[in-house]
Amino acid sequence: MTRAKSPEQRTGHPSTAQNEAAPVVYEGRAPRVPAHLGKAGKEAWRTVWSAGQGAYSPETDRYVILRYCELHDRRAELLAVVGAEGFMSEGYNGQPVAHPMLRYVESTEKELRAIETVIGFTPEARMRLGIVAAEARRVAAGPEDF
């Protein structure tokens, strides 16, 4: 007969952390969309602050989110150039080569993925942040609350 493992003996991710909401760090309105952002950046700004549901602080997190939105604008501009000129370009010897802007699209997308992980915009990041949030609530509550 197999005995059930205690919480200290279990391995893996706690199943309850996925269902718990992240702690609310800010309950006010989302910051105003920065005027210099383009269409893609403004859409990303609204999406991030809406999806965050109070998990982001305008005082400390706005700069990471702003950078994320500016990168969305950069990506949109780069893709517009590639779309207008085509995926292929002519190399210095006349040979066909991939459009040089595709390198910048790739590096921009790499930066976007890194920020998405930090702000919880991937399933794995949300799960990890949920686990961290559950632990933070447990510690904040104190042992007398359990």
Tab-separated table of C-alpha atoms in Angstrom:
chain	number	residue	atom	x	y	z
A	1	MET	CA	0.000	0.000	0.000
A	2	THR	CA	1.393	3.396	-0.966
A	3	ARG	CA	1.153	6.266	1.464
A	4	ALA	CA	0.221	9.721	0.240
A	5	LYS	CA	3.140	12.123	0.205
A	6	SER	CA	3.106	15.161	2.431
A	7	PRO	CA	3.332	18.596	0.741
A	8	GLU	CA	7.025	18.758	1.670
A	9	GLN	CA	7.698	15.424	-0.087
A	10	ARG	CA	5.850	16.207	-3.311
A	11	THR	CA	7.765	17.173	-6.386
A	12	GLY	CA	6.719	19.305	-9.328
A	13	HIS	CA	4.438	22.274	-9.386
A	14	PRO	CA	1.638	22.625	-6.840
A	15	SER	CA	-1.647	22.200	-8.654
A	16	THR	CA	-3.367	24.934	-6.677
A	17	ALA	CA	-0.972	27.678	-7.772
A	18	GLN	CA	-2.293	27.587	-11.325
A	19	ASN	CA	-5.785	28.456	-10.161
A	20	GLU	CA	-4.829	31.284	-7.844
A	21	ALA	CA	-4.761	34.868	-9.064
A	22	ALA	CA	-1.607	36.929	-8.878
A	23	PRO	CA	-1.525	39.451	-6.047
A	24	VAL	CA	-2.964	42.863	-6.803
A	25	VAL	CA	-0.236	45.490	-6.575
A	26	TYR	CA	-2.232	48.329	-8.109
A	27	GLU	CA	-5.976	48.905	-8.139
A	28	GLY	CA	-6.190	52.211	-10.018
A	29	ARG	CA	-6.669	52.914	-13.686
A	30	ALA	CA	-4.044	51.867	-16.179
A	31	PRO	CA	-1.605	54.615	-17.118
A	32	ARG	CA	-2.473	56.688	-20.164
A	33	VAL	CA	-1.125	55.349	-23.444
A	34	PRO	CA	2.094	57.224	-24.281
A	35	ALA	CA	1.476	59.538	-27.243
A	36	HIS	CA	4.644	58.556	-29.103
A	37	LEU	CA	3.569	54.935	-29.521
A	38	GLY	CA	2.346	53.815	-32.910
A	39	LYS	CA	-0.697	51.680	-33.627
A	40	ALA	CA	0.934	48.343	-32.663
A	41	GLY	CA	2.501	49.828	-29.533
A	42	LYS	CA	-0.764	51.393	-28.369
A	43	GLU	CA	-2.592	48.123	-28.869
A	44	ALA	CA	0.096	46.258	-26.908
A	45	TRP	CA	-0.051	48.875	-24.099
A	46	ARG	CA	-3.797	48.432	-23.693
A	47	THR	CA	-3.546	44.648	-23.883
A	48	VAL	CA	-0.790	44.370	-21.271
A	49	TRP	CA	-2.429	46.670	-18.722
A	50	SER	CA	-5.818	45.035	-19.280
A	51	ALA	CA	-4.459	41.488	-19.027
A	52	GLY	CA	-2.409	42.351	-15.949
A	53	GLN	CA	-5.533	43.069	-13.897
A	54	GLY	CA	-3.647	45.013	-11.248
A	55	ALA	CA	-0.519	42.846	-11.224
A	56	TYR	CA	1.678	45.636	-12.621
A	57	SER	CA	2.715	48.815	-10.843
A	58	PRO	CA	2.652	52.011	-12.935
A	59	GLU	CA	5.571	53.321	-10.902
A	60	THR	CA	7.967	50.440	-11.455
A	61	ASP	CA	6.616	48.274	-14.280
A	62	ARG	CA	5.670	50.960	-16.783
A	63	TYR	CA	9.192	51.157	-18.211
A	64	VAL	CA	9.353	47.440	-18.979
A	65	ILE	CA	5.887	47.611	-20.505
A	66	LEU	CA	6.791	50.762	-22.454
A	67	ARG	CA	9.859	49.025	-23.876
A	68	TYR	CA	7.693	46.050	-24.834
A	69	CYS	CA	5.265	48.339	-26.669
A	70	GLU	CA	8.046	50.252	-28.434
A	71	LEU	CA	9.424	46.921	-29.634
A	72	HIS	CA	5.997	46.060	-31.060
A	73	ASP	CA	6.108	49.332	-32.992
A	74	ARG	CA	9.617	48.566	-34.250
A	75	ARG	CA	8.540	45.090	-35.350
A	76	ALA	CA	5.521	46.497	-37.203
A	77	GLU	CA	7.699	49.069	-39.020
A	78	LEU	CA	10.290	46.455	-39.996
A	79	LEU	CA	7.635	44.069	-41.276
A	80	ALA	CA	6.049	46.905	-43.290
A	81	VAL	CA	9.399	47.522	-45.038
A	82	VAL	CA	9.852	43.818	-45.759
A	83	GLY	CA	6.229	43.594	-46.935
A	84	ALA	CA	6.693	46.492	-49.342
A	85	GLU	CA	10.084	45.355	-50.674
A	86	GLY	CA	9.670	41.570	-50.482
A	87	PHE	CA	11.399	38.870	-48.479
A	88	MET	CA	14.268	38.633	-50.920
A	89	SER	CA	16.766	41.306	-51.833
A	90	GLU	CA	19.756	41.526	-54.115
A	91	GLY	CA	23.185	40.879	-52.626
A	92	TYR	CA	26.328	42.823	-53.550
A	93	ASN	CA	27.153	40.327	-56.330
A	94	GLY	CA	23.581	40.334	-57.626
A	95	GLN	CA	22.668	37.088	-55.898
A	96	PRO	CA	19.301	36.738	-54.138
A	97	VAL	CA	19.538	37.098	-50.347
A	98	ALA	CA	17.029	37.389	-47.532
A	99	HIS	CA	15.947	40.984	-46.919
A	100	PRO	CA	18.415	42.576	-44.479
A	101	MET	CA	15.574	43.845	-42.276
A	102	LEU	CA	14.634	40.261	-41.424
A	103	ARG	CA	17.698	40.134	-39.148
A	104	TYR	CA	16.292	43.062	-37.181
A	105	VAL	CA	12.827	41.479	-37.086
A	106	GLU	CA	14.400	38.369	-35.579
A	107	SER	CA	16.362	40.296	-32.928
A	108	THR	CA	13.305	42.396	-32.073
A	109	GLU	CA	11.194	39.257	-31.653
A	110	LYS	CA	13.884	37.784	-29.405
A	111	GLU	CA	13.672	40.871	-27.163
A	112	LEU	CA	9.866	40.658	-27.185
A	113	ARG	CA	9.984	37.012	-26.087
A	114	ALA	CA	12.316	37.887	-23.222
A	115	ILE	CA	9.965	40.598	-21.959
A	116	GLU	CA	6.912	38.370	-22.453
A	117	THR	CA	8.511	35.856	-20.125
A	118	VAL	CA	9.172	38.526	-17.503
A	119	ILE	CA	5.649	39.964	-17.568
A	120	GLY	CA	3.917	36.585	-17.662
A	121	PHE	CA	2.719	36.502	-21.268
A	122	THR	CA	3.587	32.857	-21.881
A	123	PRO	CA	1.852	29.830	-20.356
A	124	GLU	CA	5.044	28.751	-18.586
A	125	ALA	CA	5.679	32.261	-17.232
A	126	ARG	CA	2.094	32.551	-15.978
A	127	MET	CA	2.397	29.243	-14.212
A	128	ARG	CA	5.720	30.254	-12.649
A	129	LEU	CA	4.387	33.669	-11.634
A	130	GLY	CA	1.270	31.999	-10.223
A	131	ILE	CA	3.440	29.785	-8.074
A	132	VAL	CA	5.457	32.796	-6.934
A	133	ALA	CA	2.241	34.729	-6.248
A	134	ALA	CA	0.845	31.869	-4.184
A	135	GLU	CA	4.056	31.692	-2.160
A	136	ALA	CA	4.045	35.486	-1.644
A	137	ARG	CA	0.450	35.340	-0.361
A	138	ARG	CA	1.333	32.481	1.981
A	139	VAL	CA	4.320	34.367	3.410
A	140	ALA	CA	2.380	37.648	3.644
A	141	ALA	CA	-0.497	35.930	5.422
A	142	GLY	CA	1.794	34.613	8.123
A	143	PRO	CA	1.684	31.259	9.877
A	144	GLU	CA	-1.122	32.356	12.197
A	145	ASP	CA	-3.489	32.538	9.190
A	146	PHE	CA	-3.024	28.841	8.322
